[in-house]
PDB file of C-alpha atoms in Angstrom:
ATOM      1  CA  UNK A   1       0.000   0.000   0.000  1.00 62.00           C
ATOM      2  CA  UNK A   2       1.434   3.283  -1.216  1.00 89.00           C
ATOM      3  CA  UNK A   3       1.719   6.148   1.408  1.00 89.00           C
ATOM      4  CA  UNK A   4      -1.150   8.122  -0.429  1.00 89.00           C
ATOM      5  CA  UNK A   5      -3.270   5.157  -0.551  1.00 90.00           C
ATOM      6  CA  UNK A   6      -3.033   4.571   3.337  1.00 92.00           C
ATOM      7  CA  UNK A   7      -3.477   8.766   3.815  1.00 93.00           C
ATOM      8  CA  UNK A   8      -7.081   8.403   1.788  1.00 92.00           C
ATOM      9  CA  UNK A   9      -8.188   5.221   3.611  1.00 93.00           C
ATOM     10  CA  UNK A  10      -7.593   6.624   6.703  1.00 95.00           C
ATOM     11  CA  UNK A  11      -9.199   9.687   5.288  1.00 94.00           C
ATOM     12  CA  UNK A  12     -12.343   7.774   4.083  1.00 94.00           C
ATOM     13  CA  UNK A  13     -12.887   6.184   6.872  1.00 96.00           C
ATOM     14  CA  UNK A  14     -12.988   9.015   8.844  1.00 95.00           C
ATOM     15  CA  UNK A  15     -15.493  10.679   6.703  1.00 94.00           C
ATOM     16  CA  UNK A  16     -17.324   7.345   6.790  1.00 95.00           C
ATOM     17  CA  UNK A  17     -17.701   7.765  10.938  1.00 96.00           C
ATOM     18  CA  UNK A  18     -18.408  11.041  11.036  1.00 94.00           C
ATOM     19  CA  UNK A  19     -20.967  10.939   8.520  1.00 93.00           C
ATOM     20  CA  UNK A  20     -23.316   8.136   9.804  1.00 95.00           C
ATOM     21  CA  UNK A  21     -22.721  10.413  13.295  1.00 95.00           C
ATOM     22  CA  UNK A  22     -24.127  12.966  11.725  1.00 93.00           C
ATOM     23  CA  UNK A  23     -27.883  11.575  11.237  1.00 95.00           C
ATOM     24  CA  UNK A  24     -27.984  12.008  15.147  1.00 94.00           C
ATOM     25  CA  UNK A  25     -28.287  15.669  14.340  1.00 94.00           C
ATOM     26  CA  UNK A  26     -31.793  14.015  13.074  1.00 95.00           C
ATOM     27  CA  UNK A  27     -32.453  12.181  16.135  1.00 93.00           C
ATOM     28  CA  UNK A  28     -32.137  15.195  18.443  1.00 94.00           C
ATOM     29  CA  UNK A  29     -34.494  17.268  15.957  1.00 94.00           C
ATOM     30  CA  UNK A  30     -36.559  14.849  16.296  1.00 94.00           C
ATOM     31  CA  UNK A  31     -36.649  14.559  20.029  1.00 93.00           C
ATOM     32  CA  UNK A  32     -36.651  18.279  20.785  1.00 92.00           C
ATOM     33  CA  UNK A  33     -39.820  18.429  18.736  1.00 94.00           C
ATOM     34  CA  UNK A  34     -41.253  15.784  20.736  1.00 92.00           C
ATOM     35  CA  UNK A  35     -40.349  17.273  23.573  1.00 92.00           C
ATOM     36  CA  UNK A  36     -41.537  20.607  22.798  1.00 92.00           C
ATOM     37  CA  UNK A  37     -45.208  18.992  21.682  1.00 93.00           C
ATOM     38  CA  UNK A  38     -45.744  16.527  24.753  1.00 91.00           C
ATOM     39  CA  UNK A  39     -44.232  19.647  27.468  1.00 91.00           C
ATOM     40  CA  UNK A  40     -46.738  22.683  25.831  1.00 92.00           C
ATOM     41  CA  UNK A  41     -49.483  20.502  24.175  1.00 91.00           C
ATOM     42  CA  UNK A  42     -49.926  17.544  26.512  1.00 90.00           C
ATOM     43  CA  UNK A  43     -48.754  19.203  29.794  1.00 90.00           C
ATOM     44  CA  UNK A  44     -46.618  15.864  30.028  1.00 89.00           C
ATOM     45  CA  UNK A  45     -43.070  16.676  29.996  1.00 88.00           C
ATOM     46  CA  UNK A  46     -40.296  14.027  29.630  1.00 88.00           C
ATOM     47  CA  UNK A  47     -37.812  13.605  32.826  1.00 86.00           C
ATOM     48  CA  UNK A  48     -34.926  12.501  30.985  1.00 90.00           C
ATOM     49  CA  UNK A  49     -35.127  14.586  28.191  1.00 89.00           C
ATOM     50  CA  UNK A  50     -32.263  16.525  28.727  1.00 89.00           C
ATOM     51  CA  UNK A  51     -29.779  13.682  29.682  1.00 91.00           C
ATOM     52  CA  UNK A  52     -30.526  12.442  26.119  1.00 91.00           C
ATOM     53  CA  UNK A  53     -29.818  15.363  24.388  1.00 92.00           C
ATOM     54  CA  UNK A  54     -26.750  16.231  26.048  1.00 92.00           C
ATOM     55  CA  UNK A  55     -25.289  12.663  25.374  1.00 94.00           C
ATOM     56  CA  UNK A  56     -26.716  12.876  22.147  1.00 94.00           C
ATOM     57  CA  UNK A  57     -24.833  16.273  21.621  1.00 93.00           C
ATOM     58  CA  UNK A  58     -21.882  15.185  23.430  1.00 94.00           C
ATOM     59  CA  UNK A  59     -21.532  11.712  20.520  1.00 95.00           C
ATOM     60  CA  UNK A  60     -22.258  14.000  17.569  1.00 94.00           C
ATOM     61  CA  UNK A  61     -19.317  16.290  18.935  1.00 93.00           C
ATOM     62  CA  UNK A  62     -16.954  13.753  19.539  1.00 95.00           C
ATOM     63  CA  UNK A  63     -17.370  11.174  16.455  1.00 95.00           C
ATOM     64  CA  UNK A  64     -17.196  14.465  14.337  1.00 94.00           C
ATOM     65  CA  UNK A  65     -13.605  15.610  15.616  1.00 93.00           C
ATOM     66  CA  UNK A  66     -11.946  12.858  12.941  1.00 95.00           C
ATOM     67  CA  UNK A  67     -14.061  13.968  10.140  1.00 94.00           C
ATOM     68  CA  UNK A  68     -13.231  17.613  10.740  1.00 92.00           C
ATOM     69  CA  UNK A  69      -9.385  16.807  11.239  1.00 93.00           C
ATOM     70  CA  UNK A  70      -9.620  15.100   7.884  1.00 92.00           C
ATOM     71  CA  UNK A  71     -10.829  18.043   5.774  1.00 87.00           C
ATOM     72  CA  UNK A  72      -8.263  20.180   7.975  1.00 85.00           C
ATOM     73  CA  UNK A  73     -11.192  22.151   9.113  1.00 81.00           C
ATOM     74  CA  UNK A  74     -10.275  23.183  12.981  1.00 80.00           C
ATOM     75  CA  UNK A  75      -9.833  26.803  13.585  1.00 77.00           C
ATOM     76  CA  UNK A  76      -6.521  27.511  13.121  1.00 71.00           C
ATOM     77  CA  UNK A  77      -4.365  31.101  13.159  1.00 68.00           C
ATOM     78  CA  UNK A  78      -4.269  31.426   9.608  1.00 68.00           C
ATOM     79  CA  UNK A  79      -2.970  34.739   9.414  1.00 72.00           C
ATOM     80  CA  UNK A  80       0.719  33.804  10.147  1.00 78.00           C
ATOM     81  CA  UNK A  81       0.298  29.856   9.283  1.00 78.00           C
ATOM     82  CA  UNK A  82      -1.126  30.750   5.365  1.00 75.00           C
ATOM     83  CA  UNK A  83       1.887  33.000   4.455  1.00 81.00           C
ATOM     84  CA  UNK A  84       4.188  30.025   4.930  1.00 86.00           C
ATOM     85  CA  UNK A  85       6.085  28.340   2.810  1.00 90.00           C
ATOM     86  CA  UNK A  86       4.684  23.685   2.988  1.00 91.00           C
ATOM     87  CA  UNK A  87       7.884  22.800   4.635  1.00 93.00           C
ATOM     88  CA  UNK A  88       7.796  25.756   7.431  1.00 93.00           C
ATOM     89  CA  UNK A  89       3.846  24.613   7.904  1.00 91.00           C
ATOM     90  CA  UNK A  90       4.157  20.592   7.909  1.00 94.00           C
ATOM     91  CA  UNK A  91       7.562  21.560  10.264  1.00 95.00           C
ATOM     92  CA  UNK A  92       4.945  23.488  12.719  1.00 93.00           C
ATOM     93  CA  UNK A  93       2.245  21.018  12.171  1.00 93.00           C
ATOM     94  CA  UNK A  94       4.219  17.951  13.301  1.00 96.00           C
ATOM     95  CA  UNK A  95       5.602  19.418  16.261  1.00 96.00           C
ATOM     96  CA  UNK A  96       2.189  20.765  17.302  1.00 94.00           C
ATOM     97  CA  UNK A  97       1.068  16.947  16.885  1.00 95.00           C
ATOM     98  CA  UNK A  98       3.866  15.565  18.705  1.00 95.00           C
ATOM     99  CA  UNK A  99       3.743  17.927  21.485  1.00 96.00           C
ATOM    100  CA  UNK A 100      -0.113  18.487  22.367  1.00 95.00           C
ATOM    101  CA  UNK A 101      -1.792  16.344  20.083  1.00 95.00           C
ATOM    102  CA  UNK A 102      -0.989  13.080  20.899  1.00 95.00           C
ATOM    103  CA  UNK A 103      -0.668  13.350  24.646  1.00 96.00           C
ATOM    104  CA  UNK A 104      -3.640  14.926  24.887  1.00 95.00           C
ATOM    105  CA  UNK A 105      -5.575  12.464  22.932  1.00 96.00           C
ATOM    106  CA  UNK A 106      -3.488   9.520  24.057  1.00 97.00           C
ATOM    107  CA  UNK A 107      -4.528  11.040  27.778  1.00 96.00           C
ATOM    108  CA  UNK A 108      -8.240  11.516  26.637  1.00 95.00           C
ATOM    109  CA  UNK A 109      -8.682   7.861  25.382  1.00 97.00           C
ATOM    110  CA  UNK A 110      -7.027   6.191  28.349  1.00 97.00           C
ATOM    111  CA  UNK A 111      -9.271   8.131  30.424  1.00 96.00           C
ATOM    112  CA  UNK A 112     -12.197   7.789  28.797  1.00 95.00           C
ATOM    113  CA  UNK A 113     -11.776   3.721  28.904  1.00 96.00           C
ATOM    114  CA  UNK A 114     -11.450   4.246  32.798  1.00 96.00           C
ATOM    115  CA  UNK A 115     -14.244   6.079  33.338  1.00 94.00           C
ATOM    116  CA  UNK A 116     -16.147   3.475  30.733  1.00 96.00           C
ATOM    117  CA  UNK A 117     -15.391   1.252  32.967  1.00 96.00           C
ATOM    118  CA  UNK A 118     -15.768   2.788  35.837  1.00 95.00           C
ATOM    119  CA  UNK A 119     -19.422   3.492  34.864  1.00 95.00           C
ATOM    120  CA  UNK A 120     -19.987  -0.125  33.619  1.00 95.00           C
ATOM    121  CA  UNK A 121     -18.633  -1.656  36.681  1.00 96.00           C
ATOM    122  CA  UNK A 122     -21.736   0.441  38.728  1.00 95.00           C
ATOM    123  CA  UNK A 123     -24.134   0.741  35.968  1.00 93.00           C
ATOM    124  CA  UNK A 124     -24.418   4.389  36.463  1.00 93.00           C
ATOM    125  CA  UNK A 125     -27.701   6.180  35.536  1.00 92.00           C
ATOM    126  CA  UNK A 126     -28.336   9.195  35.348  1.00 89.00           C
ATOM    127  CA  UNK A 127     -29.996  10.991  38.273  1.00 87.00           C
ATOM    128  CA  UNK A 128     -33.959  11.760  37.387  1.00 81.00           C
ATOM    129  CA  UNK A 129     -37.152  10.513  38.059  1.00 80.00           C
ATOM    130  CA  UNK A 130     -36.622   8.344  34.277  1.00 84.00           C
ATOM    131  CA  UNK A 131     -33.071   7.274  35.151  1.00 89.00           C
ATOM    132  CA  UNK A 132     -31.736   6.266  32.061  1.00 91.00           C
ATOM    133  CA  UNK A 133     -27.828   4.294  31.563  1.00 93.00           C
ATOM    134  CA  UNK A 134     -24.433   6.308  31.277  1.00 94.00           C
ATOM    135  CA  UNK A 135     -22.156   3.854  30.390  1.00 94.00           C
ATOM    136  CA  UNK A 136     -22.980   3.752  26.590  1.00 93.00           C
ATOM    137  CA  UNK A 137     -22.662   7.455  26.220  1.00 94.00           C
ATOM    138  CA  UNK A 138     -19.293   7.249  28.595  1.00 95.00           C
ATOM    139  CA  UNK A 139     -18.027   4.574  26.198  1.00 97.00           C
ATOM    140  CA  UNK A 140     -17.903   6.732  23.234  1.00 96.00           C
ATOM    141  CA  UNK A 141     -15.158   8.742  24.498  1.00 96.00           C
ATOM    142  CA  UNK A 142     -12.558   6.036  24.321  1.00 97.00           C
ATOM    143  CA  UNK A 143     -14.051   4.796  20.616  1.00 97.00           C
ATOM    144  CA  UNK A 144     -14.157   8.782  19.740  1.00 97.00           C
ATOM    145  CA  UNK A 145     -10.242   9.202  20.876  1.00 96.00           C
ATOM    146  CA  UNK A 146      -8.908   5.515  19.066  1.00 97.00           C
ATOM    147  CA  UNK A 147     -10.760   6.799  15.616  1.00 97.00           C
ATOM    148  CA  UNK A 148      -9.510  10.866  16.281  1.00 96.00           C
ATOM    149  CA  UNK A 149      -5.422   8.891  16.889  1.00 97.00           C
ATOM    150  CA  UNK A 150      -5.781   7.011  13.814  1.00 96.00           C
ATOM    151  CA  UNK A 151      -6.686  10.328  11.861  1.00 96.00           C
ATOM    152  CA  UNK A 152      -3.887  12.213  13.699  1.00 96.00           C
ATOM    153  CA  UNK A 153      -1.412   9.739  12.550  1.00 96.00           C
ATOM    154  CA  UNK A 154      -2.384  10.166   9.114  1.00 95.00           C
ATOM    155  CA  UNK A 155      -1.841  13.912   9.373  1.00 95.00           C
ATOM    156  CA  UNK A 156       1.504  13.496  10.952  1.00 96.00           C
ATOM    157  CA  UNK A 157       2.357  10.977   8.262  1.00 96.00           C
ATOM    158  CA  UNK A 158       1.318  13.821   5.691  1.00 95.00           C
ATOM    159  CA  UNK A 159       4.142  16.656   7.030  1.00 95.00           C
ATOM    160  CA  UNK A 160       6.637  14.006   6.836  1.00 95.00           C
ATOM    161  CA  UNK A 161       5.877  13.876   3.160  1.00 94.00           C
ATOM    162  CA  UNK A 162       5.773  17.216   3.023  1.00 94.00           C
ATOM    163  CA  UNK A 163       8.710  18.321   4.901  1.00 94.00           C
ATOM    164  CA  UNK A 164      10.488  15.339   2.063  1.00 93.00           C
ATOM    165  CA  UNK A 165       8.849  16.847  -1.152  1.00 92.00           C
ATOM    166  CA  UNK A 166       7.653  19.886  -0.083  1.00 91.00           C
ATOM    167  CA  UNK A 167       4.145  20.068  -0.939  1.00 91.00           C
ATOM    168  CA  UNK A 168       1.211  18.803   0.941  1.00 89.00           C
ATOM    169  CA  UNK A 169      -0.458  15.699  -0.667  1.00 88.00           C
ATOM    170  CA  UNK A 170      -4.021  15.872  -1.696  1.00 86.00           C
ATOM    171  CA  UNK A 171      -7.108  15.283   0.734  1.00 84.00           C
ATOM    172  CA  UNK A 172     -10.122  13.547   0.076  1.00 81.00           C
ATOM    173  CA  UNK A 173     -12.703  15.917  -0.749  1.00 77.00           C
ATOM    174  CA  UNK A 174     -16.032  16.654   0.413  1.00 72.00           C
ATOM    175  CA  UNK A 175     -18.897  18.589  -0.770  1.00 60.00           C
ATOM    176  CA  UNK A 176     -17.903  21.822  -1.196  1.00 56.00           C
ATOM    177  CA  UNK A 177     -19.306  25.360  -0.513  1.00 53.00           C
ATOM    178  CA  UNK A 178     -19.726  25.515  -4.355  1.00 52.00           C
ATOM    179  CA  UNK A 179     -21.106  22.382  -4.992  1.00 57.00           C
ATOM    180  CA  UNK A 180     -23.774  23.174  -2.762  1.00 53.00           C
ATOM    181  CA  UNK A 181     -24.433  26.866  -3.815  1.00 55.00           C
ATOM    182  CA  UNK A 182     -25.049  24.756  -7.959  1.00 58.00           C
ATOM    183  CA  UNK A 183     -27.702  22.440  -6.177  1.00 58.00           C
ATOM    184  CA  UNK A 184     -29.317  25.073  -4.826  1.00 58.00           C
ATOM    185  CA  UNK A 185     -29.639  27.007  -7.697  1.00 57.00           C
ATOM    186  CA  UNK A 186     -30.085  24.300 -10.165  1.00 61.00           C
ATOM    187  CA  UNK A 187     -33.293  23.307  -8.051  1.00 59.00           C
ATOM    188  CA  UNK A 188     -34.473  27.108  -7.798  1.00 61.00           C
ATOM    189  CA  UNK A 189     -37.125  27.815  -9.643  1.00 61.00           C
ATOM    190  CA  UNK A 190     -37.821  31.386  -8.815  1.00 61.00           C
ATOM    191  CA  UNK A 191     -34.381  32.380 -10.702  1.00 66.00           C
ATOM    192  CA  UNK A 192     -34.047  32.386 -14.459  1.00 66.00           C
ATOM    193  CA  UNK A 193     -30.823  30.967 -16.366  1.00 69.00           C
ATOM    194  CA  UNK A 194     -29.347  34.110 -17.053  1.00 69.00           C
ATOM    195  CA  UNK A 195     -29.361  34.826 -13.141  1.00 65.00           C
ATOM    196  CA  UNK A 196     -27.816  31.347 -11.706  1.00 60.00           C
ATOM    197  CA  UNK A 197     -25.037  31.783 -13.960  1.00 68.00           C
ATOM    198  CA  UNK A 198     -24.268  35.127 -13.324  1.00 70.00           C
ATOM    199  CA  UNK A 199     -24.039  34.198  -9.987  1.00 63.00           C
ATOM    200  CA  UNK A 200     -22.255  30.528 -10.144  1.00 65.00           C
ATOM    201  CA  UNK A 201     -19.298  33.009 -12.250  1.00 71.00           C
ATOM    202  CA  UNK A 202     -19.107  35.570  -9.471  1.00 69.00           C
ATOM    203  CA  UNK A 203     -19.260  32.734  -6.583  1.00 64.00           C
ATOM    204  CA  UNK A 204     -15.680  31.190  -9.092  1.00 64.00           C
ATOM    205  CA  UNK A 205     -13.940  34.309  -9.405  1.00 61.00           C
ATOM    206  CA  UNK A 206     -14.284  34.637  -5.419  1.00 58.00           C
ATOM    207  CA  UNK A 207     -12.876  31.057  -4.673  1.00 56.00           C
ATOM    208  CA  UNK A 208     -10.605  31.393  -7.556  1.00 54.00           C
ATOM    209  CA  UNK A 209      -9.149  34.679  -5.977  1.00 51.00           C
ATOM    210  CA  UNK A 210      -9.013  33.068  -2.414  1.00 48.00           C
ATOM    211  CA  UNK A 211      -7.039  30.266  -3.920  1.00 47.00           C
ATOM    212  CA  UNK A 212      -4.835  32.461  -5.659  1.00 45.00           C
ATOM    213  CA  UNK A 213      -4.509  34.144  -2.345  1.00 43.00           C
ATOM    214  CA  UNK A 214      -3.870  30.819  -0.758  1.00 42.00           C
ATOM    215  CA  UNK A 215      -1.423  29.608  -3.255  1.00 41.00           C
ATOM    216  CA  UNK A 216       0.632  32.535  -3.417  1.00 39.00           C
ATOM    217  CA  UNK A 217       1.319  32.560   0.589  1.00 40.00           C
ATOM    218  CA  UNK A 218       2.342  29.479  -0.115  1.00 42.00           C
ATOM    219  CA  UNK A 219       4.842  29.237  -2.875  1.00 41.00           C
TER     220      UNK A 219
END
């Protein structure tokens, strides 16, 4: 397996995770709804409502951290980083990785088992009049930290190839900003031909300058 091969599995399967995470954004819509309907409607409120939604939260947030680390999308301090040359920024990168990175996940996985099974050994529940279990929601932290490690690997793997050929290797791609501003349009009916084009050539120049912009800081 080639190096860019194991850098777009590891990629994939990130995206793969934090994609089927991301229908619980469904399942909390769906609950607050609920919620809102029996609490205001039916004078019936739910006791453990809000211990679901926080867990519910709490996986979304956590399964997502590998999917946003593999479309380099944490907030970073571009200002500085984006006017660097790829070896200065893969040189920063990797000791940023090495020196918080991994102990902090490393520490946030071993933890997290602990307190898994900590929880499991006691079969906590959560403190309500519907108690409902902990120890499922406790032992996604550990699952969320082994799948974030793997993806932080991959990244660390990717300055070493950079500081060697000095350029970053591509990422697997998702949907883009632009992609989504054609569907949009394309499925308008309220704006005539002449209109979405005008617009889908003034939403390219924009990206096209910011990745001019990009590039140049770069080089």
């Amino acid at each position: 397996m080639t190096i860019q091969r194991f850098l777009h599995t590891v990629d994939r399967f990130s995206m793969v995770v934090g994609k089927t995470f991301s229908w619980l954004i469904i399942a909390l819509m769906l609950l607050v709804c609920g919620e809102v309907f029996k609490r205001y409607a039916l004078n019936a409120p739910t006791a453990w409502i809000f211990d679901a939604n926080n867990m519910l939260y709490g996986t979304l947030f956590m399964m997502g951290g590998a999917y946003t680390l593999a479309q380099a999308g944490h907030v970073r301090g571009d200002f500085f980083y984006g006017n660097m040359k790829p070896r200065t920024q893969a040189a920063l990168d990797l000791a940023l990785f090495a020196l918080f990175f991994l102990p902090g996940v490393v520490a946030l996985t071993w933890s997290g088992w602990t307190y898994f099974n900590d929880s499991l050994a006691m079969r906590e529940q959560t403190f309500n009049a519907d108690p409902i279990p902990v120890y499922p929601f406790k032992f996604v932290i550990p699952v969320a930290g082994i799948v974030l490690l793997l993806q932080g690997f991959a990244e660390m793997v990717r300055c070493v190839v950079c500081l060697k050929t000095g350029e970053w290797t591509p990422r697997l791609k998702d949907a883009e900003e632009m992609d989504v501003v054609g569907d949009q349009l394309a499925s308008s009916s309220y704006i005539d031909e002449a209109d979405k084009r005008d617009v889908m050539e003034r939403a390219k120049d924009i990206e096209h300058a910011a990745q001019q912009r990009s590039a140049g800081g770069q080089s």
